[in-house]
Coordinates of C-alpha atoms and ligand atoms in Angstrom, one line a residue:
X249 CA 86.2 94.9 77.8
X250 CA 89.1 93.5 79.5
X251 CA 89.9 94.8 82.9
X252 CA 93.4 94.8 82.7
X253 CA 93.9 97.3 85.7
X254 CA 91.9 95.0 88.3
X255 CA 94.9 92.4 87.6
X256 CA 97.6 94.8 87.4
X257 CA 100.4 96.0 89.6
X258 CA 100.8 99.8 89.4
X259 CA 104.0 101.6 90.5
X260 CA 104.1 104.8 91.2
X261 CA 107.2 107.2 89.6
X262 CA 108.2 111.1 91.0
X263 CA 109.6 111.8 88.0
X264 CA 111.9 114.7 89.6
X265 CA 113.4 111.8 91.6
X266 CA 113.5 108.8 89.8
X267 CA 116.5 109.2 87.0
X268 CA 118.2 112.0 85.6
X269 CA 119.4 112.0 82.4
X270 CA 121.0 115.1 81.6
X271 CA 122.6 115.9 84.8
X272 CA 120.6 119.1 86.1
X273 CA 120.0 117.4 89.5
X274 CA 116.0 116.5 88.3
X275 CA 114.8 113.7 87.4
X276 CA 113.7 113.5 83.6
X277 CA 111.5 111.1 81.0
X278 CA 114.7 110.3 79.1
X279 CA 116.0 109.0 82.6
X280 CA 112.7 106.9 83.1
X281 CA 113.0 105.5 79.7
X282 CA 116.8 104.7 80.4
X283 CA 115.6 102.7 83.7
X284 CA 112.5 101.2 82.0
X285 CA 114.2 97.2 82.1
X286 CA 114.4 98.2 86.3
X287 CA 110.6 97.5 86.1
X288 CA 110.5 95.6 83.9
X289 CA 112.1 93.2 85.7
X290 CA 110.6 94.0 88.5
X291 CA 107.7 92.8 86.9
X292 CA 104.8 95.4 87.4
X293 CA 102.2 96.3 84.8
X294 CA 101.9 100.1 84.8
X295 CA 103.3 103.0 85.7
X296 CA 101.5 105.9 87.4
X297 CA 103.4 109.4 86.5
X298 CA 103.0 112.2 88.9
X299 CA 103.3 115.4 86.7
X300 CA 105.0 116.1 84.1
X301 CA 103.1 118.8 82.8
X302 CA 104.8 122.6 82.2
X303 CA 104.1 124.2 85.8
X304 CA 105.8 126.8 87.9
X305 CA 106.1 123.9 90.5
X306 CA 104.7 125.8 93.7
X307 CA 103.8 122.7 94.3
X308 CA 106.0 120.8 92.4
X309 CA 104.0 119.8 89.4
X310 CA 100.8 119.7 91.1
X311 CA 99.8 123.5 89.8
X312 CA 99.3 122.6 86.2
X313 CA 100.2 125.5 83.6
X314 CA 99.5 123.6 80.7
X315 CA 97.7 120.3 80.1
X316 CA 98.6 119.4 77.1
X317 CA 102.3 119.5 77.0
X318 CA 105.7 118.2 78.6
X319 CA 107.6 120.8 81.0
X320 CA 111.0 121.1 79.2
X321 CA 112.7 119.7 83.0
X322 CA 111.0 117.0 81.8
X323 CA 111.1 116.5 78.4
X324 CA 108.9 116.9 75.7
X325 CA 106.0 115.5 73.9
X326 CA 108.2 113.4 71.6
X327 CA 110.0 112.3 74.5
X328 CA 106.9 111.7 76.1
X329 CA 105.5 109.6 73.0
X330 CA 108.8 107.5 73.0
X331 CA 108.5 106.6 76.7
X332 CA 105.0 105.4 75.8
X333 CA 106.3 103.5 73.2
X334 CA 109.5 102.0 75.2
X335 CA 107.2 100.8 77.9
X336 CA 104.7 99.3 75.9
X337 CA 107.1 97.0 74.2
X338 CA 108.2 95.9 77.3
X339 CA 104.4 95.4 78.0
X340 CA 104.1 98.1 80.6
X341 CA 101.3 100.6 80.3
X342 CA 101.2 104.3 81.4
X343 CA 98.9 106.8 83.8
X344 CA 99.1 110.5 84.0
X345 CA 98.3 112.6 87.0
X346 CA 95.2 114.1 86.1
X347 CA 95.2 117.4 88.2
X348 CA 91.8 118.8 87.5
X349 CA 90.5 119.9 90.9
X350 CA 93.3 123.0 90.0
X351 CA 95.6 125.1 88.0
X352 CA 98.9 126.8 88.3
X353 CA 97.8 130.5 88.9
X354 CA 100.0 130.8 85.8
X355 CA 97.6 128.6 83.6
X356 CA 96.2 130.9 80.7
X357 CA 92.6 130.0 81.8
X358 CA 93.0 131.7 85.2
X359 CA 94.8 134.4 83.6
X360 CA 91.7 135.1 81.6
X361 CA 89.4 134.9 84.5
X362 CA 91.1 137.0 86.4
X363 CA 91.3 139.7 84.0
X364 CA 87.1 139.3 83.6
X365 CA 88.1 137.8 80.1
X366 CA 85.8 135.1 78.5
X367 CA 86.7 132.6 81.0
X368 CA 85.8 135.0 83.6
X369 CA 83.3 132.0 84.9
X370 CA 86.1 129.0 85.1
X371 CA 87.0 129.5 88.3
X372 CA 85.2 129.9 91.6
X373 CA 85.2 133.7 92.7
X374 CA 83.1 135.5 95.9
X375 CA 83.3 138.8 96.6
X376 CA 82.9 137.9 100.2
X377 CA 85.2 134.9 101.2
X378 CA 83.2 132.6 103.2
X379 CA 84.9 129.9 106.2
X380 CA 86.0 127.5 103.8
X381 CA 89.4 126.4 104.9
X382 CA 92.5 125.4 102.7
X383 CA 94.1 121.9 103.1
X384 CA 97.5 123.7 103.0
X385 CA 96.3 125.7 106.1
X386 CA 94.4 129.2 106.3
X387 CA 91.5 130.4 104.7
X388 CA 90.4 129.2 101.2
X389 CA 90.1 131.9 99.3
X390 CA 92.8 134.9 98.6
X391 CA 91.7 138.1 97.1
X392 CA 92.6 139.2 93.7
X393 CA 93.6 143.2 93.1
X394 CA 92.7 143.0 89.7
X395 CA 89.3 141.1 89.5
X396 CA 88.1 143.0 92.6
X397 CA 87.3 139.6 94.3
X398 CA 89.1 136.2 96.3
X399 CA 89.0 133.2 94.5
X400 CA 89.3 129.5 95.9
X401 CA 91.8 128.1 96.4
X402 CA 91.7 124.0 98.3
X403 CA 95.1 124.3 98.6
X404 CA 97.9 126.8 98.0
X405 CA 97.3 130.2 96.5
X406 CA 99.1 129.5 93.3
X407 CA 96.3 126.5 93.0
X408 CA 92.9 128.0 92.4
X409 CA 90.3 126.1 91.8
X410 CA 88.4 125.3 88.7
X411 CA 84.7 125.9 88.3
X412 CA 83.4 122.1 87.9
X413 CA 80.0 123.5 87.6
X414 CA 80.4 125.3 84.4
X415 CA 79.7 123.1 81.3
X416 CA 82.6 124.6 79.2
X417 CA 85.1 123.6 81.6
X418 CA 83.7 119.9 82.0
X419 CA 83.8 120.0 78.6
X420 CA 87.4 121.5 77.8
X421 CA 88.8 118.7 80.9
X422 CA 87.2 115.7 78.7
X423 CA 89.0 116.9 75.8
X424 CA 92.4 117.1 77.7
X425 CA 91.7 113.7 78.6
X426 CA 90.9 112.6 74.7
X427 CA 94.2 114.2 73.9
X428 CA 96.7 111.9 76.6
X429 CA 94.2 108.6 75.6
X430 CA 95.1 109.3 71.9
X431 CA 98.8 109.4 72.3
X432 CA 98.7 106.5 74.4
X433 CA 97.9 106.5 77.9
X434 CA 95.8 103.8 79.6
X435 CA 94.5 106.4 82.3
X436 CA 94.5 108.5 85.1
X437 CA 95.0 108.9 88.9
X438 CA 92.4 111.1 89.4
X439 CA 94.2 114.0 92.0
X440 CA 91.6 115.3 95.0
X441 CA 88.5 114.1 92.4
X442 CA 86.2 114.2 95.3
X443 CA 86.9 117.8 95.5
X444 CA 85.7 119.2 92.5
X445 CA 82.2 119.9 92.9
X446 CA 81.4 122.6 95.7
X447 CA 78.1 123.8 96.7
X448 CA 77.4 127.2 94.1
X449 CA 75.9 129.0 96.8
X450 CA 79.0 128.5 99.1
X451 CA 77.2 128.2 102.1
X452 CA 80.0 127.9 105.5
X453 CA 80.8 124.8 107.0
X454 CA 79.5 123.8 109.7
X455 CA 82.1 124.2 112.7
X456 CA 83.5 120.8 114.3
X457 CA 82.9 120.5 118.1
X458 CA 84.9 117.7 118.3
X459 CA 88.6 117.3 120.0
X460 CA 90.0 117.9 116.1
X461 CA 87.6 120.8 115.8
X462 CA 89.3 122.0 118.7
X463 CA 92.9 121.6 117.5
X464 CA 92.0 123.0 114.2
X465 CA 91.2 125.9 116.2
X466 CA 94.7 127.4 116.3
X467 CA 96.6 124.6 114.8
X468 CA 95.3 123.6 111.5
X469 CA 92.2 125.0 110.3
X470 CA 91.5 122.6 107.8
X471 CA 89.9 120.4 110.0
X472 CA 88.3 122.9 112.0
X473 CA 85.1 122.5 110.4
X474 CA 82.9 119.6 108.3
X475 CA 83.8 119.7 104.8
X476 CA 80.0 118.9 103.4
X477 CA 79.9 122.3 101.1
X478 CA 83.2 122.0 99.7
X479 CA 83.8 118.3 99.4
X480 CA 81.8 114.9 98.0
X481 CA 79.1 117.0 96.9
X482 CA 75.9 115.2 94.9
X483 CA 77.0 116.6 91.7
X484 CA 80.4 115.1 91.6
X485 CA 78.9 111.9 90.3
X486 CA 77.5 113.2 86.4
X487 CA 81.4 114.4 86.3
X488 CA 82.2 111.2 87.2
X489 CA 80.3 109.3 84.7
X490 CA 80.8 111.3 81.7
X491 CA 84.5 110.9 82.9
X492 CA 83.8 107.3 82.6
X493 CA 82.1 106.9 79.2
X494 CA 85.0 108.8 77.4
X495 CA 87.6 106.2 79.1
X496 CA 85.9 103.3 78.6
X497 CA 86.0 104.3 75.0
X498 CA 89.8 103.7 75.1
X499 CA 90.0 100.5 77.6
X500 CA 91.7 103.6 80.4
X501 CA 91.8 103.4 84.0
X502 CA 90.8 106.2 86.4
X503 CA 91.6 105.8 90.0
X504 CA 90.3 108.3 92.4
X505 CA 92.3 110.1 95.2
X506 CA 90.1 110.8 97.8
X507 CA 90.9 113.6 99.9
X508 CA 89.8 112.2 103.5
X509 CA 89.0 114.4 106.6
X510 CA 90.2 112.4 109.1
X511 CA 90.7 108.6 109.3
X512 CA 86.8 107.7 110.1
X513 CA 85.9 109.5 107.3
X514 CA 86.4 107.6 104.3
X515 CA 84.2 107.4 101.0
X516 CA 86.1 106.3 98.6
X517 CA 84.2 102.6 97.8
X518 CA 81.3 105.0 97.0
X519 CA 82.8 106.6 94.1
X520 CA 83.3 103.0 92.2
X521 CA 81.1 101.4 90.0
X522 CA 80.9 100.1 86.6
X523 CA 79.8 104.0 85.8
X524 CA 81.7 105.6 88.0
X525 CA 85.6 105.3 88.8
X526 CA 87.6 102.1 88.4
X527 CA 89.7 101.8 91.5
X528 CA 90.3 104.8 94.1
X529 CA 92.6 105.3 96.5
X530 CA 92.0 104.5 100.8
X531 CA 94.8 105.5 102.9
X532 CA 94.2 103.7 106.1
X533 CA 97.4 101.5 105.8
X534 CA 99.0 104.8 105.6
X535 CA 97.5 106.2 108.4
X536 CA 98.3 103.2 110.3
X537 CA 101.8 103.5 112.6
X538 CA 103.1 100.1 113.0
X539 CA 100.9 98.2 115.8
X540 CA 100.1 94.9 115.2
X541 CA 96.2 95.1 115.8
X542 CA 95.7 98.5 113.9
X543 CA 97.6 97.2 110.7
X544 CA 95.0 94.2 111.2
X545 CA 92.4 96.1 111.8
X546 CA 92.8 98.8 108.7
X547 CA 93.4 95.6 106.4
X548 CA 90.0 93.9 107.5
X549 CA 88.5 97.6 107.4
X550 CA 89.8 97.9 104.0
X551 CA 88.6 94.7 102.6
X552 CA 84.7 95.2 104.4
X553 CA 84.5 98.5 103.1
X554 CA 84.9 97.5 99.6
X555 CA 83.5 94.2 99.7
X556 CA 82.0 94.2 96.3
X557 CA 84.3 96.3 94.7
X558 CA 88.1 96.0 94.4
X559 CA 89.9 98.1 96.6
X560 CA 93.8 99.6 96.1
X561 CA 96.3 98.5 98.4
X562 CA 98.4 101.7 99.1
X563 CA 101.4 101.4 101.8
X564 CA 103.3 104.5 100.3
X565 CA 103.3 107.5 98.4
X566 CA 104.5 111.0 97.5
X567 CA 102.6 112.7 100.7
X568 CA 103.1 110.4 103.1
X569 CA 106.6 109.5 105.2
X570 CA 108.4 106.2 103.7
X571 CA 107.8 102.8 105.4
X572 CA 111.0 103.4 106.6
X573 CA 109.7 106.4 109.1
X574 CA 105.8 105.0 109.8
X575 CA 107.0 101.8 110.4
X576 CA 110.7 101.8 111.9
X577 CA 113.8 100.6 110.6
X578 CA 113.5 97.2 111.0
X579 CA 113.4 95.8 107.6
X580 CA 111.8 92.6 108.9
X581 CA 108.4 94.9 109.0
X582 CA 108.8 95.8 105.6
X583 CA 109.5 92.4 103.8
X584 CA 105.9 91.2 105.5
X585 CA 104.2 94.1 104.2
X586 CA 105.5 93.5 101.1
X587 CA 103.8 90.1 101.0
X588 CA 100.9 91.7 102.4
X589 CA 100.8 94.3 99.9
X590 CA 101.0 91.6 97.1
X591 CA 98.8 89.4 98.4
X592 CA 95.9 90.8 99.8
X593 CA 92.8 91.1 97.9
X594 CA 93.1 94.3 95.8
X595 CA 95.4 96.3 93.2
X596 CA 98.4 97.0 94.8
X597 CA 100.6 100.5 94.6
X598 CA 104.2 100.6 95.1
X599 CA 106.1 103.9 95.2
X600 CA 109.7 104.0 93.8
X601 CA 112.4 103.2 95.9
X602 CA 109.8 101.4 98.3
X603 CA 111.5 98.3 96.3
X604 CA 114.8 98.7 97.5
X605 CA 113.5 100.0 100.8
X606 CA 115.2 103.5 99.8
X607 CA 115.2 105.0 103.3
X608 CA 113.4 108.6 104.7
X609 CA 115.7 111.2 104.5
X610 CA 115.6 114.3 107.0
X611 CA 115.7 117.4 105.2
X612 CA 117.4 120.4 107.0
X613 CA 114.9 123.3 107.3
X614 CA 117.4 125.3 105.0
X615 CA 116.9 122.8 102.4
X616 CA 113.2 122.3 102.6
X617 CA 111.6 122.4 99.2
X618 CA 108.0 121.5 100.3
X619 CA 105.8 124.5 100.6
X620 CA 103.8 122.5 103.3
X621 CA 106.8 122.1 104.8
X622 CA 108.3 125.7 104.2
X623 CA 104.8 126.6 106.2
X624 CA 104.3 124.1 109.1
X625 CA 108.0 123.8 110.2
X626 CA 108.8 122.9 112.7
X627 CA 105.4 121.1 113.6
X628 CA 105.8 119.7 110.1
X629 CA 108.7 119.4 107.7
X630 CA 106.7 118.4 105.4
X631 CA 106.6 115.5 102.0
X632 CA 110.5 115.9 100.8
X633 CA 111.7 113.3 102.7
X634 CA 109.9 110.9 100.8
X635 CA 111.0 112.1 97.5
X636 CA 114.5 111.7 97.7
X637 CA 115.9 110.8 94.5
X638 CA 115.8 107.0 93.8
X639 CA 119.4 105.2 94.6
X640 CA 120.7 103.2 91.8
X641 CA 124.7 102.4 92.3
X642 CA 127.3 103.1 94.6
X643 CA 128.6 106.3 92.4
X644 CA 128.3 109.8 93.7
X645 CA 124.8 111.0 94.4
X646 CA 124.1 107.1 94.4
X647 CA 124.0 107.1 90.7
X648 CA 121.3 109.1 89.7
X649 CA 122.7 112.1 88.5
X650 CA 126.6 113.6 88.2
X651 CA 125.0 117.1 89.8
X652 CA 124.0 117.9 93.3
X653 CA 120.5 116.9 92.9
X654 CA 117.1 118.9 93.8
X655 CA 116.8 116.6 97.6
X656 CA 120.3 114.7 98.7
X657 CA 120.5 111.2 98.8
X658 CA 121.5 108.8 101.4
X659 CA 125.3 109.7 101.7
X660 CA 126.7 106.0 102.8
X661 CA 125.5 104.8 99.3
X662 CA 123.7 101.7 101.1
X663 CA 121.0 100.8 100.0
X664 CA 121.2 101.1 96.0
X665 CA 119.5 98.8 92.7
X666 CA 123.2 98.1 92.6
X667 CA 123.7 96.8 96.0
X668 CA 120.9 94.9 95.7
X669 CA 120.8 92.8 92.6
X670 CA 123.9 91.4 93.9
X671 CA 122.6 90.2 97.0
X672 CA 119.9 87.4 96.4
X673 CA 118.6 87.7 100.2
X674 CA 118.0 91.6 99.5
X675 CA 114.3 93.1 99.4
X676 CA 114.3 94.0 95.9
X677 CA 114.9 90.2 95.4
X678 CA 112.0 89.7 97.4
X679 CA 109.9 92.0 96.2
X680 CA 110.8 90.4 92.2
X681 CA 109.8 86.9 93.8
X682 CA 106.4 88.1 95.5
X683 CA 105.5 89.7 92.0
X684 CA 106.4 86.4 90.2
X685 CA 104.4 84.4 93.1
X686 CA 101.2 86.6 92.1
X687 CA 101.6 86.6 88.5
X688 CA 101.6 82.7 88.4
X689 CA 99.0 82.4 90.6
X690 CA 95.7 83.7 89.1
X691 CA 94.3 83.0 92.8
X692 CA 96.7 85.7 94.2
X693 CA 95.2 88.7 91.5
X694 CA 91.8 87.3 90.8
X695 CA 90.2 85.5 93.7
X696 CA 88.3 86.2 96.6
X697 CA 89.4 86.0 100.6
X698 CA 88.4 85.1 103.6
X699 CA 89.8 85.5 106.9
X700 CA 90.8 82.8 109.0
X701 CA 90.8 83.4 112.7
X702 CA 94.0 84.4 114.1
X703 CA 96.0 85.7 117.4
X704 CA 95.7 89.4 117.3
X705 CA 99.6 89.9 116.5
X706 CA 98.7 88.0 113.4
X707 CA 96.9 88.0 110.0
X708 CA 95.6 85.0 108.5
X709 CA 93.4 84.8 105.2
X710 CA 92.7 82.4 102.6
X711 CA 92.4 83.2 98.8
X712 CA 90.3 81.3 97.2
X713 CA 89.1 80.6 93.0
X714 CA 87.4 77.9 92.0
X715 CA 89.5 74.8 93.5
X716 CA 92.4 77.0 94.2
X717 CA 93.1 78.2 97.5
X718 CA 96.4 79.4 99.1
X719 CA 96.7 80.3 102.9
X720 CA 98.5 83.5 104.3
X721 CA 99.8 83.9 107.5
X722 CA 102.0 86.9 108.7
X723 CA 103.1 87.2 112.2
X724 CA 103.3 91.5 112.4
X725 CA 104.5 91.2 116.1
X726 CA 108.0 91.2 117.6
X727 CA 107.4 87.9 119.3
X728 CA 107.1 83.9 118.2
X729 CA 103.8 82.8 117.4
X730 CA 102.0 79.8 117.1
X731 CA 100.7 79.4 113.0
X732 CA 97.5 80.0 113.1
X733 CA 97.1 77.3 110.2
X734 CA 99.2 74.1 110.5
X735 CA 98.4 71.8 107.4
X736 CA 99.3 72.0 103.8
X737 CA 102.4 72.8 102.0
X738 CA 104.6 75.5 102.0
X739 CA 105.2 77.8 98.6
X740 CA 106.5 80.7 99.9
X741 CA 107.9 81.6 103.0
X742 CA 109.5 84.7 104.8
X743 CA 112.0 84.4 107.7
X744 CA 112.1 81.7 109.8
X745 CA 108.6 80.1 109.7
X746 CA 106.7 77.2 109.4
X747 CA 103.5 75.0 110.1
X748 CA 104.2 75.1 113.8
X749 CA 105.7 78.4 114.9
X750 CA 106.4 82.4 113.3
X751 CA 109.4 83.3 114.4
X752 CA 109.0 87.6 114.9
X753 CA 108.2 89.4 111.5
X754 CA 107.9 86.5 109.2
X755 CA 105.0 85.1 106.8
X756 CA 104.5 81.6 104.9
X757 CA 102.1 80.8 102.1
X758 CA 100.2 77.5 102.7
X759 CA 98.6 75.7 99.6
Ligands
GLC650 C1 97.1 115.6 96.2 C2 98.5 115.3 95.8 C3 99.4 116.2 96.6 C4 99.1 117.6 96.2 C5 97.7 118.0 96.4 C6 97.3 119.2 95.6 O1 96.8 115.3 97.5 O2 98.8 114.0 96.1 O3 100.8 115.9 96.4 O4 99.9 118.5 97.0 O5 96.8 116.9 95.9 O6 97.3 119.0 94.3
CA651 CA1 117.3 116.2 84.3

């Protein structure tokens, strides 16, 4: 079977963000089909949806009310089916969102359950709560006046969780999966997977004694305690693998989100394997704040960790603040880290806009959508500044809709698709050549790397397949460097750079 998705580049699309077609202020499927040449002249391989499926959006498509079907803000299945189509004959393939850790509390199944109907077993109920703790903060488990008893939730109320240890619902999530593999889709992006499986005799967490445990202690209770009964539990892995038969069956791709504790806690290389998942996510470039010897660090970390597996290279997504924020507004830090992203060993992710490098936008608190945000402020204003809508021209609402759309967009209409394509120095420009650069370069997607030794402002690695081998060198500090590797010829080359100094911020390719 050929493993497309190890040599693919995946880009990530909030579909209430990316294009609007019919002018209600959120994004839509028709609008992603309308912008479908965008990518593909970008030049990546696959798309990764977040939801599109009918939800009450508490947490904005990530409470699922139906599986099997199109939320009219989005669309509809036929819509669905001709975006399918659209991209594949531009040669672009498509992953869904699979939200199975949770439902919507609207979803038909929990309605059942909490009535004491035949599904009375699909989701997790206790009479007594136990100390489980959400992710969106507070205790785990709310009670339910009708059923008599709380049920678990991982992470907001209107998201409780599904009984993974109950064979009918194993079952019923496999055929859900059938269903989107049928109509087209190459896969899924596996949301909290590692969460799934909870210990049935939901025994409490141990308390953390730790400085964290501490500030969980009136701060955030999530990490107040050591998720080992509620997370990465031993029976996750026969989920995993029947999981895995089925989508091998169709040539699909299922990349795992691990939900991580904290930053030294990271499994997700365990959960790949030829049986197990194809690719999951770790987010320790995301966790990283711009500092020359922590990038380096997280990117060796990254690349030991999953030595014999490939690993994702993630520098932004739909929880997280844009590169923008985490790394400063210099966009000298983000044209390196888009050669970094593309050219370390691994599948790389790019979120929307990250192409254009669409700014963060602050959100007034009167205009906060995000429940996390809603909650937290003002310790946290939580994800909607990273899911402004995507900027295309220099018309109102910077083309992407006539209406006042769901988050604002930048208001001095600079950075656009518009702007951009005009200027042949711009990032998107860049970002179009990097993906060239790896395409024609099987070295750059398929081979292996080494690290070269380097000055700790700097990263230096060699990818090497059979007799090819290009060097990489990327200066991540603010001041001029000596290359770390001074012979061969230059293919590629950002900023002022070449065999003898890096100027601040800039990267060559040696071959
Ligand atoms: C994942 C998603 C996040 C969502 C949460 C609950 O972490 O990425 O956006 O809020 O799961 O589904
Ligand atoms: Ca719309």
């Amino acid at each position: 079977m050929h493993a497309w998705w190890k040599e693919s580049i995946f880009y990530q699309i909030y579909p209430r963000s990316f294009y609007d077609s019919n002018n209600d202020g959120i994004g839509d499927l028709e609008g992603i089909i309308q912008k479908l040449d965008h990518l593909k002249s970008l030049g990546i391989d696959c798309i990764w949806l977040s939801p599109i499926f009918p939800s009450p959006h508490h947490d904005f498509g990530y409470d699922i009310a139906e599986y099997c079907a199109v939320d009219p803000i989005f669309g509809s299945l036929d819509i669905m089916d001709n975006l399918i189509e659209q991209a594949s004959i531009r040669n672009i393939k498509i992953i869904l969102d699979g939200v199975f850790n949770h439902t919507s509390i609207e979803h038909p199944w929990f309605l059942d359950s909490c009535r004491n109907g035949e599904k009375k077993d699909w989701y997790i109920w206790n009479e007594k709560a136990n100390n489980w703790t959400s992710v969106f903060g507070g205790s785990a488990w709310t009670w339910h006046p009708i059923r008599k008893a709380h049920y678990l939730h991982s992470f907001a109320k209107e998201q409780p969780d599904i009984n993974w240890s109950h064979p009918e619902v194993q079952k019923e999530i496999l055929k859900i999966m059938e269903f989107w593999y049928k109509r087209g889709i190459s896969g899924f992006r596996l949301d909290v997977f590692n969460c799934y499986a909870k210990d049935t005799q939901h025994t409490d967490n141990p308390k953390r004694k730790d400085i964290l445990g501490l500030i969980g202690g009136f701060a955030y209770s999530f990490i107040n305690q050591h998720h080992v009964y509620d997370r990465d539990r031993p029976e996750l892995f026969p989920i995993l693998r029947d999981m895995r038969k089925l989508a091998d069956q169709y040539n699909a791709v299922l990349i795992g989100e691990t939900l991580d504790e904290n930053l030294r806690y990271n499994r997700a290389s365990e959960y790949v394997g030829p049986e197990l998942l194809h690719l999951t996510f770790h987010f320790q470039l995301l966790h990283t704040k711009w500092n020359p010897k922590k990038i380096k660090d997280s990117c060796m970390q990254l690349q030991k960790d999953f030595q014999s597996q490939c690993p994702t290279i993630v520098t932004s997504n739909h929880d997280f603040p844009r590169q923008s924020k985490r790394w400063g507004a210099d966009e000298r830090k983000r044209r390196i880290m888009a050669l970094l992203t593309l050219t370390l060993r691994g599948v790389p992710f790019i979120y929307y806009g990250e192409e254009i490098g669409l700014p963060h936008i602050s959100i007034p608190r009167a205009s906060i959508q995000d429940p996390v945000g809603k909650k937290f402020w003002p310790f946290f204003s939580g994800r909607d500044g990273s899911r402004t809508p995507m900027q295309w021209s220099n018309d109102k609402f910077c083309g992407f809709s006539k209406t006042k759309p769901w988050l604002p967009t930048e208001s001095k209409n600079l950075c656009t698709v518009h702007v951009q394509e005009e200027d042949p120095s711009s990032i998107l420009h860049l970002y179009r050549a990097l993906i060239t650069l790896r395409k024609s370069h099987p070295v750059l997607h398929k081979g292996a790397l080494k690290w070269l030794s380097s000055s700790k402002e700097s990263l230096c690695y060699e990818r090497y397949l059979e007799q090819e081998r290009i060097v990489i060198c990327i200066n991540l500090s603010s001041r001029t460097i000596t290359t770390p590797v001074q012979s061969g010829t230059i293919i590629f080359r950002i900023g002022s750079a070449d065999l003898q100094t890096l100027q601040p911020y800039t990267a060559i390719l040696i071959s």
